[in-house]
Every structure is written in C-alpha cells, then in structure tokens.
Amino acid sequence: LVGSYSELARVQGNLTGANLGEAEAAQQSLGKAVALLERLQAVDPGGSQTLAVAVRLYREASSQAQLKGRRAEAAGFARKAVGSAERLAKSSASKEAQLTLANSYFTLASVEESVETFRRALQIYEQLLEKNPGNVNYTRNVALVHKNLASLAKGKDNPLVLAEITKALELDRRILATQPSDPRTQMDVAIDLSEVARAHYLRGERGAAIESMGQSVAMRQKLVEGNQDDARALDRLAWATSRLAFYKAEVSLGAAEGDLRRAAALYKKLQAKTPLPDPSMGALAKVKLLLGRIEKQRGRTGEGCALMAESAALAAQYKGTDNGEYTTSRASVVAELAGVLGALGAA
C-alpha cells in the first residue's frame, strides 16, 4: 500500500516525467505513504521489503521537494533514502540491492550537487555494468553520472567538462548501436553532442564546436520528422539550430545566415503550436538581431531595423539573463538600433 501511494504521487505530480499536474494531490498521497511507512517500520524495521519500499518513497519525496524548490527538505528525504538503502545492501548482496543503493546515492548527489556522492553512485553502477555488460539501464546510469559530473566541473575551460561529457557520449552511442530507432536514445546522443559542442566552444575551439553541434542538429531534425506533433522536439531542434548559427556567426556572420533563417522558421512554426518557453524567447531575440545585422550589411537598412525592433520586443519579454552566448538583452539591442537610426539620420 505504501508503494502504491508513492507511485500514485509520482503519476500525479512528478514533473520529471509524464504526470497529471496534480501537485496538491501528489503531496497528499506522499503524506499518506509516509504515515503508512512509519506504521510498517514500527513492526518490521529491518525487513528487506520495508527497506526497499522506504527507499522508493523517500526518493520520490526528495524528487518532488526538489522540484518545488525545497532543497533542504529534498536533502533530508534523500539522506533517509541512502540510510535505508545502505541497511538493505548490508543485508543483501543482490544486484537489486546494489542498484537501489546506487540510485539513492544519485538522488542525494543531485540534491547536494556533490561530486563525491556522484562518484560513489558511479562506482556501483560501473560494477553492475562490468558484471552485466551490454545492460542498457546500467549503461545509461553510468552515462548519466558522467553528464552530471561534467555539469559540476568548475571553470569554463576545465578539461574535465569535455572528458566527462565525451564519456557519456561514448556510452549513449553504445546504447544507440543496439537500438538505433529508439527516440529516447537518439535524443540522449543529440543532447550529448550539443554539450560536447559547448565544451569545445568554451575552450575556444570553434571548429570542433560547429562540427559537434551540426551533428546534434541533424539528429534532432530526424526526430522532428518522425513526430511532427511533438512541440518539445521542435523546440529542441530550434534551440540547437540557433546555437549552431551563433557559433558560426563568431567565425563569419555570412556563414551563419542559412542556420539563422532556419532557426527563425522553426521558432515561427513552434509559436503556431505553443507559446515560446523563456530560453527560446531569448534565443529568437538573438536570431533576429543577427539577421538584422546581415540585412544592414547588405544595405537594406529598413529591413535590418525592422528585424532589430522585433529582437528588442522579444528581448523585453525574456526573463533570463543575457549571457552573450545564446541570448541578448533589450538594452543592447535598443542601443544598437539607436546607433543604426542615428547614423541613418545623419546621412
């Protein structure tokens, strides 16, 4: 019954997967599960089934607390999951118990952003994979830890970033070789390629960044072609296409034009389906700005100014920060547009 309430809570409100969007109902289900677990622990505190159910419940409670921004609460539940999982692993040497322990370490590491705890999870995942070579779930788990280690590596040009994400890419490609038509695995590889591209970009390796991002865009294009109704896949394709254009623009604005126009068309198609997510709003603002510069360079100042004005309007709606890499700010666009109009007026 505890497990049933825990699963119900996941279906009702865990935003990391398909859910019913019923956050309050999910909290009520979790509360009932915790109350039942406490009764179960009172009569069978060290039973393997009790411990396994406790781990699942605490991990789910941690996940939902983290999604709601309650990090301290999430960490508390995650530590309870680890405690129960460690007791379970001591009483059983089964691969299921080891996997439960690794998953618990992963949950705690995700909340606390702990490299050390991620590596504890990685050690167990790698041991399981060594004993079960070719196991897709174990391979995916190892890859996922490497992705998280890459995201935690400090410093823009830290070689660990590229090393860790490259390991993840190799593992995901290994899975793709066994199930080449699986959309989830295709997207995993596409995302890995975009992260490899960004790692190269931050190291100043523009050519390698463009090559990897181009491969990512090609994979995402196939995914969109396979499911024309998937707005999320379309958004991901538009984002990757715009990022590819931005990388090319730093080498040559003219070389980026084709990808800029493709990105603009993709975002227009996306807007017909759903409101643009905030990151996409910022990216489209920069796409319009660069297209405006191209028109201006060709002597079509009116068209260029119109695109810059569109960019400024989009940037005004963007709630994120201008990091200069794949977004722009309204203030910078307005300043550039004023400069263009001022020069035009003087002429």
Short mmCIF file of C-alpha atoms in Angstrom, two decimals:
data_model
loop_
_atom_site.label_atom_id
_atom_site.label_comp_id
_atom_site.label_asym_id
_atom_site.label_seq_id
_atom_site.Cartn_x
_atom_site.Cartn_y
_atom_site.Cartn_z
CA LEU A 1 0.00 0.00 0.00
CA VAL A 2 2.91 2.35 0.77
CA GLY A 3 4.38 1.63 -2.65
CA SER A 4 1.03 2.24 -4.32
CA TYR A 5 0.66 5.69 -2.73
CA SER A 6 4.26 6.52 -3.67
CA GLU A 7 3.66 5.54 -7.30
CA LEU A 8 0.38 7.46 -7.31
CA ALA A 9 2.22 10.57 -6.12
CA ARG A 10 4.75 10.17 -8.94
CA VAL A 11 2.00 9.93 -11.55
CA GLN A 12 0.09 12.85 -10.04
CA GLY A 13 2.85 15.40 -9.76
CA ASN A 14 6.45 14.44 -10.60
CA LEU A 15 7.39 16.93 -13.32
CA THR A 16 10.43 14.91 -14.45
CA GLY A 17 8.13 12.58 -16.38
CA ALA A 18 4.57 12.16 -17.60
CA ASN A 19 2.21 13.32 -14.86
CA LEU A 20 -1.29 14.65 -14.27
CA GLY A 21 -0.13 18.03 -12.95
CA GLU A 22 -1.91 17.49 -9.63
CA ALA A 23 0.71 18.83 -7.22
CA GLU A 24 -1.57 19.08 -4.18
CA ALA A 25 -2.95 15.58 -4.70
CA ALA A 26 0.62 14.28 -5.05
CA GLN A 27 1.54 15.83 -1.68
CA GLN A 28 -1.48 14.20 -0.05
CA SER A 29 -0.54 10.82 -1.50
CA LEU A 30 3.03 11.20 -0.23
CA GLY A 31 1.74 12.15 3.22
CA LYS A 32 -0.40 9.02 3.36
CA ALA A 33 2.54 6.91 2.19
CA VAL A 34 4.87 8.33 4.86
CA ALA A 35 2.27 7.71 7.60
CA LEU A 36 1.81 4.11 6.47
CA LEU A 37 5.57 3.60 6.22
CA GLU A 38 6.03 4.73 9.84
CA ARG A 39 3.48 2.12 10.94
CA LEU A 40 5.25 -0.53 8.86
CA GLN A 41 8.66 0.38 10.27
CA ALA A 42 7.29 0.05 13.80
CA VAL A 43 6.52 -3.65 13.26
CA ASP A 44 9.19 -4.59 10.68
CA PRO A 45 12.02 -2.02 10.86
CA GLY A 46 14.74 -4.10 9.21
CA GLY A 47 12.78 -6.17 6.74
CA SER A 48 14.11 -6.13 3.19
CA GLN A 49 10.72 -5.25 1.72
CA THR A 50 10.23 -2.48 4.28
CA LEU A 51 13.64 -1.01 3.46
CA ALA A 52 13.08 -1.25 -0.31
CA VAL A 53 9.69 0.47 -0.03
CA ALA A 54 11.20 3.15 2.21
CA VAL A 55 13.91 3.91 -0.35
CA ARG A 56 11.39 4.30 -3.18
CA LEU A 57 9.17 6.56 -1.09
CA TYR A 58 12.00 8.75 0.22
CA ARG A 59 13.49 9.17 -3.27
CA GLU A 60 10.11 10.18 -4.68
CA ALA A 61 9.53 12.61 -1.80
CA SER A 62 13.01 14.06 -2.37
CA SER A 63 12.38 14.48 -6.09
CA GLN A 64 9.10 16.31 -5.60
CA ALA A 65 10.52 18.54 -2.86
CA GLN A 66 13.44 19.49 -5.10
CA LEU A 67 11.13 20.31 -8.00
CA LYS A 68 9.26 22.69 -5.69
CA GLY A 69 12.50 24.40 -4.64
CA ARG A 70 12.51 22.98 -1.11
CA ARG A 71 16.13 21.87 -1.22
CA ALA A 72 16.67 21.26 2.50
CA GLU A 73 13.59 19.06 2.63
CA ALA A 74 14.72 17.23 -0.51
CA ALA A 75 18.14 16.60 1.02
CA GLY A 76 16.55 15.25 4.20
CA PHE A 77 14.45 12.73 2.30
CA ALA A 78 17.44 11.79 0.12
CA ARG A 79 19.58 11.07 3.17
CA LYS A 80 16.81 8.90 4.60
CA ALA A 81 16.76 7.01 1.28
CA VAL A 82 20.52 6.46 1.48
CA GLY A 83 20.26 5.26 5.08
CA SER A 84 17.60 2.70 4.22
CA ALA A 85 19.46 1.63 1.07
CA GLU A 86 22.73 1.12 2.97
CA ARG A 87 20.94 -1.09 5.52
CA LEU A 88 19.36 -3.05 2.67
CA ALA A 89 22.73 -3.52 0.92
CA LYS A 90 24.28 -4.84 4.15
CA SER A 91 21.58 -7.49 4.45
CA SER A 92 21.60 -8.49 0.77
CA ALA A 93 24.35 -8.74 -1.84
CA SER A 94 21.85 -8.91 -4.70
CA LYS A 95 22.23 -6.68 -7.72
CA GLU A 96 18.82 -5.22 -6.93
CA ALA A 97 20.07 -4.06 -3.52
CA GLN A 98 23.23 -2.62 -5.06
CA LEU A 99 21.20 -0.80 -7.72
CA THR A 100 18.92 0.61 -5.03
CA LEU A 101 21.95 1.90 -3.15
CA ALA A 102 23.46 3.48 -6.27
CA ASN A 103 20.14 5.13 -7.14
CA SER A 104 19.91 6.55 -3.62
CA TYR A 105 23.42 7.99 -3.83
CA PHE A 106 22.48 9.51 -7.19
CA THR A 107 19.39 11.16 -5.69
CA LEU A 108 21.38 12.63 -2.79
CA ALA A 109 24.20 13.77 -5.11
CA SER A 110 21.69 15.52 -7.36
CA VAL A 111 20.22 17.48 -4.46
CA GLU A 112 23.53 18.38 -2.81
CA GLU A 113 25.47 18.71 -6.10
CA SER A 114 28.16 16.51 -4.57
CA VAL A 115 30.93 15.17 -6.82
CA GLU A 116 31.96 12.72 -4.10
CA THR A 117 28.47 11.21 -3.81
CA PHE A 118 28.08 11.04 -7.59
CA ARG A 119 31.33 9.05 -7.70
CA ARG A 120 30.02 6.65 -5.06
CA ALA A 121 26.99 6.03 -7.28
CA LEU A 122 29.25 5.72 -10.33
CA GLN A 123 31.41 3.06 -8.67
CA ILE A 124 28.40 0.82 -8.04
CA TYR A 125 26.87 1.43 -11.48
CA GLU A 126 30.19 0.52 -13.12
CA GLN A 127 30.47 -2.66 -11.04
CA LEU A 128 26.97 -3.67 -12.08
CA LEU A 129 27.76 -2.92 -15.73
CA GLU A 130 31.00 -4.91 -15.56
CA LYS A 131 29.06 -7.93 -14.32
CA ASN A 132 26.26 -7.36 -16.84
CA PRO A 133 27.94 -6.00 -20.00
CA GLY A 134 25.51 -4.65 -22.54
CA ASN A 135 22.79 -3.93 -19.97
CA VAL A 136 21.11 -0.78 -21.32
CA ASN A 137 19.87 0.55 -17.99
CA TYR A 138 23.27 0.19 -16.30
CA THR A 139 24.99 1.78 -19.30
CA ARG A 140 22.53 4.68 -19.24
CA ASN A 141 23.05 5.16 -15.50
CA VAL A 142 26.83 5.36 -15.92
CA ALA A 143 26.39 7.87 -18.74
CA LEU A 144 24.02 9.96 -16.64
CA VAL A 145 26.55 10.23 -13.80
CA HIS A 146 29.23 11.41 -16.24
CA LYS A 147 26.83 14.09 -17.52
CA ASN A 148 26.26 15.34 -14.00
CA LEU A 149 29.99 15.32 -13.24
CA ALA A 150 30.53 17.39 -16.39
CA SER A 151 27.94 19.94 -15.25
CA LEU A 152 29.61 20.24 -11.83
CA ALA A 153 33.15 20.71 -13.17
CA LYS A 154 34.31 24.23 -12.34
CA GLY A 155 35.84 26.64 -14.83
CA LYS A 156 34.76 27.35 -18.40
CA ASP A 157 37.76 25.63 -19.96
CA ASN A 158 38.09 22.86 -17.36
CA PRO A 159 39.28 19.78 -19.31
CA LEU A 160 37.12 17.60 -17.04
CA VAL A 161 33.99 19.02 -18.68
CA LEU A 162 34.94 17.72 -22.11
CA ALA A 163 36.34 14.47 -20.72
CA GLU A 164 33.19 13.63 -18.74
CA ILE A 165 30.67 14.54 -21.45
CA THR A 166 32.73 12.64 -24.03
CA LYS A 167 32.49 9.52 -21.84
CA ALA A 168 28.72 10.00 -21.65
CA LEU A 169 28.53 10.36 -25.44
CA GLU A 170 30.51 7.15 -25.97
CA LEU A 171 28.18 5.23 -23.65
CA ASP A 172 24.99 6.62 -25.19
CA ARG A 173 26.32 5.79 -28.65
CA ARG A 174 26.92 2.25 -27.41
CA ILE A 175 23.24 2.04 -26.48
CA LEU A 176 22.20 3.60 -29.80
CA ALA A 177 24.11 0.88 -31.67
CA THR A 178 21.84 -1.72 -30.06
CA GLN A 179 18.58 0.19 -30.56
CA PRO A 180 19.11 2.68 -33.40
CA SER A 181 15.43 3.56 -33.81
CA ASP A 182 14.76 4.39 -30.16
CA PRO A 183 13.78 8.10 -29.91
CA ARG A 184 14.91 8.44 -26.29
CA THR A 185 18.40 7.16 -27.07
CA GLN A 186 18.60 9.30 -30.20
CA MET A 187 17.77 12.38 -28.13
CA ASP A 188 20.31 11.38 -25.46
CA VAL A 189 23.04 11.29 -28.11
CA ALA A 190 21.84 14.56 -29.66
CA ILE A 191 21.97 16.29 -26.27
CA ASP A 192 25.42 14.83 -25.57
CA LEU A 193 26.68 16.19 -28.88
CA SER A 194 25.37 19.66 -28.05
CA GLU A 195 27.14 19.53 -24.67
CA VAL A 196 30.37 18.38 -26.35
CA ALA A 197 29.95 21.32 -28.73
CA ARG A 198 29.55 23.76 -25.85
CA ALA A 199 32.61 22.34 -24.09
CA HIS A 200 34.65 22.94 -27.25
CA TYR A 201 33.13 26.43 -27.61
CA LEU A 202 34.13 27.40 -24.07
CA ARG A 203 37.67 26.23 -24.82
CA GLY A 204 37.76 28.49 -27.88
CA GLU A 205 37.65 25.52 -30.29
CA ARG A 206 35.07 26.95 -32.70
CA GLY A 207 35.58 24.41 -35.50
CA ALA A 208 35.04 21.42 -33.21
CA ALA A 209 32.04 23.15 -31.62
CA ILE A 210 30.41 23.72 -35.01
CA GLU A 211 31.06 20.12 -36.09
CA SER A 212 29.51 18.56 -32.96
CA MET A 213 26.54 20.93 -32.94
CA GLY A 214 25.91 20.23 -36.60
CA GLN A 215 25.70 16.51 -35.82
CA SER A 216 23.30 17.26 -32.97
CA VAL A 217 21.06 19.33 -35.25
CA ALA A 218 20.97 16.54 -37.85
CA MET A 219 19.81 14.01 -35.24
CA ARG A 220 17.19 16.36 -33.85
CA GLN A 221 15.90 17.05 -37.36
CA LYS A 222 15.25 13.34 -37.87
CA LEU A 223 13.41 13.14 -34.56
CA VAL A 224 11.12 16.02 -35.55
CA GLU A 225 10.49 14.44 -38.95
CA GLY A 226 9.47 11.25 -37.16
CA ASN A 227 6.91 13.08 -34.99
CA GLN A 228 5.64 16.34 -36.44
CA ASP A 229 3.29 16.92 -33.49
CA ASP A 230 6.00 16.88 -30.82
CA ALA A 231 6.35 20.55 -29.82
CA ARG A 232 9.14 19.79 -27.35
CA ALA A 233 11.27 18.11 -30.02
CA LEU A 234 10.63 21.07 -32.33
CA ASP A 235 11.72 23.50 -29.61
CA ARG A 236 14.90 21.47 -29.03
CA LEU A 237 15.65 21.50 -32.76
CA ALA A 238 15.11 25.27 -32.99
CA TRP A 239 17.36 25.81 -29.96
CA ALA A 240 20.16 23.65 -31.38
CA THR A 241 19.87 25.25 -34.83
CA SER A 242 20.11 28.73 -33.31
CA ARG A 243 23.10 27.68 -31.19
CA LEU A 244 24.82 26.32 -34.32
CA ALA A 245 24.15 29.63 -36.05
CA PHE A 246 25.61 31.59 -33.12
CA TYR A 247 28.80 29.51 -33.19
CA LYS A 248 29.15 30.08 -36.93
CA ALA A 249 28.43 33.80 -36.55
CA GLU A 250 31.51 34.19 -34.36
CA VAL A 251 33.57 32.94 -37.29
CA SER A 252 31.61 34.60 -40.09
CA LEU A 253 28.19 36.23 -39.96
CA GLY A 254 27.56 35.32 -43.58
CA ALA A 255 28.26 31.63 -42.90
CA ALA A 256 25.58 31.66 -40.20
CA GLU A 257 22.81 33.10 -42.37
CA GLY A 258 21.30 29.79 -43.51
CA ASP A 259 21.07 28.42 -39.97
CA LEU A 260 19.74 31.74 -38.67
CA ARG A 261 16.92 31.70 -41.20
CA ARG A 262 16.17 28.03 -40.46
CA ALA A 263 16.07 28.78 -36.73
CA ALA A 264 13.68 31.71 -37.29
CA ALA A 265 11.39 29.50 -39.40
CA LEU A 266 11.44 26.75 -36.76
CA TYR A 267 10.56 29.21 -33.98
CA LYS A 268 7.74 30.59 -36.12
CA LYS A 269 6.40 27.06 -36.54
CA LEU A 270 6.74 26.47 -32.80
CA GLN A 271 4.88 29.70 -31.99
CA ALA A 272 1.94 28.42 -34.04
CA LYS A 273 1.76 25.42 -31.70
CA THR A 274 2.53 26.85 -28.26
CA PRO A 275 3.89 29.98 -26.51
CA LEU A 276 7.68 30.11 -26.63
CA PRO A 277 9.49 28.96 -23.49
CA ASP A 278 11.64 31.68 -21.96
CA PRO A 279 15.04 30.35 -23.17
CA SER A 280 13.63 30.15 -26.70
CA MET A 281 12.42 33.74 -26.43
CA GLY A 282 15.97 34.86 -25.64
CA ALA A 283 17.46 32.76 -28.43
CA LEU A 284 14.98 34.06 -31.02
CA ALA A 285 15.79 37.62 -29.96
CA LYS A 286 19.43 37.00 -30.82
CA VAL A 287 18.50 35.26 -34.10
CA LYS A 288 16.51 38.36 -35.16
CA LEU A 289 19.34 40.66 -34.11
CA LEU A 290 21.92 38.81 -36.20
CA LEU A 291 19.59 38.66 -39.20
CA GLY A 292 19.09 42.41 -38.80
CA ARG A 293 22.86 42.93 -38.92
CA ILE A 294 23.06 40.87 -42.12
CA GLU A 295 20.36 42.99 -43.78
CA LYS A 296 22.11 46.17 -42.66
CA GLN A 297 25.45 44.99 -44.08
CA ARG A 298 23.71 44.43 -47.43
CA GLY A 299 22.44 47.96 -47.47
CA ARG A 300 18.84 47.01 -46.63
CA THR A 301 18.72 49.27 -43.59
CA GLY A 302 14.92 49.34 -43.34
CA GLU A 303 14.68 45.56 -43.23
CA GLY A 304 17.57 45.44 -40.78
CA CYS A 305 15.97 47.96 -38.44
CA ALA A 306 12.65 46.08 -38.56
CA LEU A 307 14.37 42.84 -37.51
CA MET A 308 16.24 44.64 -34.74
CA ALA A 309 12.97 46.11 -33.49
CA GLU A 310 11.48 42.60 -33.41
CA SER A 311 14.57 41.48 -31.49
CA ALA A 312 14.12 44.25 -28.94
CA ALA A 313 10.47 43.30 -28.42
CA LEU A 314 11.37 39.65 -27.86
CA ALA A 315 14.25 40.55 -25.56
CA ALA A 316 11.87 42.65 -23.48
CA GLN A 317 9.78 39.53 -22.84
CA TYR A 318 12.81 37.38 -21.99
CA LYS A 319 13.11 36.90 -18.22
CA GLY A 320 16.55 35.29 -18.13
CA THR A 321 19.95 36.95 -18.16
CA ASP A 322 21.98 37.96 -21.19
CA ASN A 323 25.00 35.65 -21.11
CA GLY A 324 26.22 36.76 -24.54
CA GLU A 325 26.42 33.18 -25.72
CA TYR A 326 22.92 32.37 -26.91
CA THR A 327 20.68 35.24 -25.76
CA THR A 328 20.65 39.01 -25.91
CA SER A 329 19.18 41.83 -23.82
CA ARG A 330 16.70 44.50 -24.82
CA ALA A 331 19.09 47.26 -23.71
CA SER A 332 21.88 46.06 -26.01
CA VAL A 333 19.52 45.66 -28.98
CA VAL A 334 17.92 49.07 -28.44
CA ALA A 335 21.36 50.69 -28.17
CA GLU A 336 22.47 49.09 -31.45
CA LEU A 337 19.22 50.01 -33.18
CA ALA A 338 19.54 53.60 -31.99
CA GLY A 339 23.05 53.72 -33.38
CA VAL A 340 21.83 52.49 -36.77
CA LEU A 341 18.95 55.00 -36.86
CA GLY A 342 21.26 57.77 -35.70
CA ALA A 343 23.73 57.04 -38.48
CA LEU A 344 20.87 56.89 -40.98
CA GLY A 345 19.56 60.25 -39.79
CA ALA A 346 22.98 61.85 -40.05
CA ALA A 347 23.34 60.55 -43.59
#
